[in-house]
mmCIF file of C-alpha atoms in Angstrom:
data_model
loop_
_atom_site.group_PDB
_atom_site.id
_atom_site.type_symbol
_atom_site.label_atom_id
_atom_site.label_comp_id
_atom_site.label_asym_id
_atom_site.label_seq_id
_atom_site.Cartn_x
_atom_site.Cartn_y
_atom_site.Cartn_z
ATOM 1 C CA GLU A 1 -3.346 5.009 -5.961
ATOM 2 C CA VAL A 2 -3.790 5.792 -9.611
ATOM 3 C CA VAL A 3 -0.502 4.670 -11.121
ATOM 4 C CA GLY A 4 1.768 2.352 -9.232
ATOM 5 C CA THR A 5 2.563 -1.314 -9.361
ATOM 6 C CA GLY A 6 -0.793 -1.855 -11.057
ATOM 7 C CA VAL A 7 0.542 -0.415 -14.306
ATOM 8 C CA LEU A 8 2.876 -3.410 -14.544
ATOM 9 C CA ALA A 9 -0.123 -5.753 -14.444
ATOM 10 C CA LEU A 10 -1.910 -4.102 -17.372
ATOM 11 C CA PRO A 11 -0.425 -6.330 -20.100
ATOM 12 C CA ALA A 12 -1.463 -9.528 -18.301
ATOM 13 C CA GLN A 13 -4.963 -8.182 -17.734
ATOM 14 C CA MET A 14 -5.263 -7.165 -21.378
ATOM 15 C CA VAL A 15 -4.335 -10.718 -22.371
ATOM 16 C CA THR A 16 -6.891 -12.137 -19.940
ATOM 17 C CA LEU A 17 -9.743 -9.834 -20.987
ATOM 18 C CA GLY A 18 -8.865 -9.580 -24.672
ATOM 19 C CA TRP A 19 -8.314 -6.446 -26.705
ATOM 20 C CA THR A 20 -11.929 -5.311 -26.929
ATOM 21 C CA LEU A 21 -13.066 -5.899 -23.354
ATOM 22 C CA GLY A 22 -9.672 -4.835 -21.981
ATOM 23 C CA PHE A 23 -9.771 -1.533 -23.863
ATOM 24 C CA ILE A 24 -13.376 -0.878 -22.795
ATOM 25 C CA PHE A 25 -12.450 -1.561 -19.160
ATOM 26 C CA LEU A 26 -9.352 0.674 -19.424
ATOM 27 C CA VAL A 27 -11.398 3.568 -20.824
ATOM 28 C CA PHE A 28 -14.071 3.029 -18.156
ATOM 29 C CA CYS A 29 -11.453 3.185 -15.380
ATOM 30 C CA PHE A 30 -9.986 6.324 -16.948
ATOM 31 C CA PHE A 31 -13.336 8.106 -16.832
ATOM 32 C CA CYS A 32 -13.964 6.943 -13.250
ATOM 33 C CA ASN A 33 -10.582 8.340 -12.153
ATOM 34 C CA TYR A 34 -11.129 11.537 -14.115
ATOM 35 C CA TYR A 35 -14.597 12.063 -12.628
ATOM 36 C CA THR A 36 -13.324 11.437 -9.093
ATOM 37 C CA GLY A 37 -10.479 13.907 -9.557
ATOM 38 C CA ILE A 38 -12.776 16.616 -10.940
ATOM 39 C CA PHE A 39 -15.313 15.944 -8.187
ATOM 40 C CA LEU A 40 -12.704 16.307 -5.433
ATOM 41 C CA TRP A 41 -11.284 19.433 -7.059
ATOM 42 C CA ARG A 42 -14.741 21.056 -7.208
ATOM 43 C CA ILE A 43 -15.420 20.228 -3.577
ATOM 44 C CA GLN A 44 -12.077 21.768 -2.617
ATOM 45 C CA GLN A 45 -12.906 24.920 -4.593
ATOM 46 C CA HIS A 46 -16.277 25.427 -2.882
ATOM 47 C CA TYR A 47 -15.206 24.274 0.596
ATOM 48 C CA PRO A 48 -11.527 25.169 1.139
ATOM 49 C CA GLN A 49 -11.683 24.033 4.783
ATOM 50 C CA ILE A 50 -12.107 20.406 3.673
ATOM 51 C CA GLY A 51 -8.809 18.577 3.898
ATOM 52 C CA THR A 52 -9.784 14.931 3.580
ATOM 53 C CA LEU A 53 -12.424 12.810 1.892
ATOM 54 C CA ALA A 54 -13.729 11.753 5.313
ATOM 55 C CA HIS A 55 -14.136 15.405 6.304
ATOM 56 C CA ALA A 56 -16.070 16.050 3.073
ATOM 57 C CA SER A 57 -18.377 13.091 3.755
ATOM 58 C CA GLU A 58 -18.965 14.367 7.299
ATOM 59 C CA ILE A 59 -20.017 17.792 6.005
ATOM 60 C CA PHE A 60 -22.274 16.443 3.258
ATOM 61 C CA PHE A 61 -23.640 13.228 4.763
ATOM 62 C CA GLY A 62 -23.049 13.315 8.518
ATOM 63 C CA PRO A 63 -20.828 11.541 11.021
ATOM 64 C CA ARG A 64 -22.014 7.997 10.278
ATOM 65 C CA LEU A 65 -20.956 8.085 6.620
ATOM 66 C CA SER A 66 -17.776 9.879 7.642
ATOM 67 C CA MET A 67 -16.874 6.899 9.832
ATOM 68 C CA ILE A 68 -17.653 4.488 6.989
ATOM 69 C CA THR A 69 -15.464 6.575 4.676
ATOM 70 C CA GLN A 70 -12.587 6.572 7.172
ATOM 71 C CA VAL A 71 -12.784 2.802 7.660
ATOM 72 C CA SER A 72 -13.043 2.179 3.892
ATOM 73 C CA LEU A 73 -10.036 4.372 3.159
ATOM 74 C CA SER A 74 -8.041 2.726 5.945
ATOM 75 C CA PHE A 75 -8.774 -0.739 4.536
ATOM 76 C CA SER A 76 -7.909 0.462 1.038
ATOM 77 C CA LEU A 77 -4.591 1.913 2.186
ATOM 78 C CA PHE A 78 -3.835 -1.243 4.158
ATOM 79 C CA PHE A 79 -4.338 -3.468 1.126
ATOM 80 C CA ILE A 80 -2.360 -1.111 -1.118
ATOM 81 C CA MET A 81 0.465 -1.233 1.420
ATOM 82 C CA ALA A 82 0.271 -5.032 1.517
ATOM 83 C CA SER A 83 0.389 -5.137 -2.281
ATOM 84 C CA TYR A 84 3.498 -2.962 -2.370
ATOM 85 C CA LEU A 85 5.140 -5.061 0.322
ATOM 86 C CA LEU A 86 4.410 -8.290 -1.557
ATOM 87 C CA VAL A 87 5.679 -6.896 -4.865
ATOM 88 C CA LEU A 88 8.864 -5.610 -3.222
ATOM 89 C CA THR A 89 9.361 -8.924 -1.405
ATOM 90 C CA LEU A 90 9.056 -10.908 -4.641
ATOM 91 C CA ASN A 91 11.409 -8.493 -6.403
ATOM 92 C CA ILE A 92 14.013 -8.890 -3.659
ATOM 93 C CA GLN A 93 13.729 -12.652 -4.009
ATOM 94 C CA SER A 94 14.138 -12.318 -7.781
ATOM 95 C CA MET A 95 17.187 -10.072 -7.411
ATOM 96 C CA PHE A 96 18.939 -12.653 -5.231
ATOM 97 C CA TYR A 97 17.602 -15.816 -6.878
ATOM 98 C CA GLU A 98 20.983 -17.559 -6.601
ATOM 99 C CA ASN A 99 20.925 -17.252 -2.796
ATOM 100 C CA HIS A 100 17.376 -18.648 -2.336
ATOM 101 C CA ILE A 101 16.137 -16.066 0.181
ATOM 102 C CA CYS A 102 12.891 -17.149 1.819
ATOM 103 C CA GLN A 103 9.877 -14.873 1.607
ATOM 104 C CA THR A 104 9.994 -14.003 5.323
ATOM 105 C CA ILE A 105 13.583 -12.741 5.167
ATOM 106 C CA ALA A 106 12.929 -10.917 1.888
ATOM 107 C CA SER A 107 9.904 -9.215 3.441
ATOM 108 C CA MET A 108 12.051 -8.069 6.383
ATOM 109 C CA PHE A 109 14.448 -6.451 3.896
ATOM 110 C CA ALA A 110 11.451 -4.890 2.147
ATOM 111 C CA LEU A 111 10.102 -3.515 5.440
ATOM 112 C CA GLY A 112 13.531 -2.057 6.200
ATOM 113 C CA PHE A 113 13.570 -0.411 2.789
ATOM 114 C CA LEU A 114 10.046 1.026 3.215
ATOM 115 C CA ILE A 115 10.444 2.355 6.777
ATOM 116 C CA PHE A 116 11.745 5.779 5.717
ATOM 117 C CA PRO A 117 9.149 6.600 3.043
ATOM 118 C CA SER A 118 6.328 5.482 5.332
ATOM 119 C CA GLN A 119 7.305 8.142 7.885
ATOM 120 C CA LEU A 120 6.520 11.020 5.533
ATOM 121 C CA ARG A 121 3.371 12.762 6.700
ATOM 122 C CA THR A 122 2.916 15.726 4.350
ATOM 123 C CA LEU A 123 2.061 15.811 0.666
ATOM 124 C CA HIS A 124 5.157 17.928 0.081
ATOM 125 C CA GLY A 125 7.395 15.178 1.443
ATOM 126 C CA VAL A 126 5.497 12.467 -0.392
ATOM 127 C CA SER A 127 5.771 14.387 -3.674
ATOM 128 C CA TYR A 128 9.504 13.670 -3.813
ATOM 129 C CA ILE A 129 8.829 9.964 -3.387
ATOM 130 C CA GLY A 130 6.160 10.249 -6.107
ATOM 131 C CA ILE A 131 8.690 11.768 -8.498
ATOM 132 C CA PHE A 132 11.115 8.926 -7.758
ATOM 133 C CA SER A 133 8.315 6.364 -8.212
ATOM 134 C CA THR A 134 7.249 7.833 -11.545
ATOM 135 C CA PHE A 135 10.858 7.947 -12.746
ATOM 136 C CA SER A 136 11.359 4.296 -11.709
ATOM 137 C CA ILE A 137 8.250 3.137 -13.568
ATOM 138 C CA VAL A 138 9.269 5.039 -16.714
ATOM 139 C CA VAL A 139 12.769 3.513 -16.590
ATOM 140 C CA VAL A 140 11.373 -0.017 -16.204
ATOM 141 C CA LEU A 141 8.897 0.484 -19.052
ATOM 142 C CA ILE A 142 11.677 1.827 -21.305
ATOM 143 C CA MET A 143 13.838 -1.179 -20.412
ATOM 144 C CA CYS A 144 10.968 -3.534 -21.301
ATOM 145 C CA VAL A 145 10.339 -1.829 -24.644
ATOM 146 C CA VAL A 146 14.054 -1.891 -25.511
ATOM 147 C CA LYS A 147 14.226 -5.589 -24.587
ATOM 148 C CA ILE A 148 11.183 -6.395 -26.719
ATOM 149 C CA PHE A 149 12.508 -4.608 -29.793
ATOM 150 C CA SER A 150 16.094 -5.822 -29.385
ATOM 151 C CA GLU A 151 15.194 -9.529 -29.503
ATOM 152 C CA ASN A 152 15.023 -11.359 -32.784
ATOM 153 C CA PRO A 153 11.775 -13.343 -32.917
ATOM 154 C CA ASP A 154 13.280 -15.896 -35.324
ATOM 155 C CA GLU A 155 15.770 -17.057 -32.655
ATOM 156 C CA HIS A 156 12.995 -18.089 -30.283
ATOM 157 C CA THR A 157 11.069 -20.054 -32.899
ATOM 158 C CA LYS A 158 14.220 -21.974 -33.908
ATOM 159 C CA GLU A 159 14.947 -22.838 -30.255
ATOM 160 C CA ASN A 160 11.392 -24.025 -29.652
ATOM 161 C CA ILE A 161 11.386 -26.226 -32.751
ATOM 162 C CA ALA A 162 14.726 -27.885 -31.959
#
């Protein structure tokens, strides 16, 4: 999970941390992701039989750390899945705000929407979903930028004063 729903939270986090600390943290996370990617690529080049991070930890550190790696990755994927489900649930509620759909019903719709993509088991199949996800994020970001630049800031100050 490098780019996903988290990219939509970046502006709020930049406001919370401030420009200086936010930029330092963003650059730090970039280098951590870059290092991890290069590290995994180098492992794959030297040991082509390694297919997963847990398998790599078993070869280098033994079965105990392999089990810890598997459990850690499972928890990470679980919480990422929960995050996506919550974001989709809140978006469904926002789409139908006039009908006042409760969170339980909205989450059932979200689960129904996510059942097909969650059945994909190969990276080839997931790559198509990744393309769709990237396209969706780009479209939303373009819509936000257009909305920001299309509004007249003077209108909002006049409304707030009156």
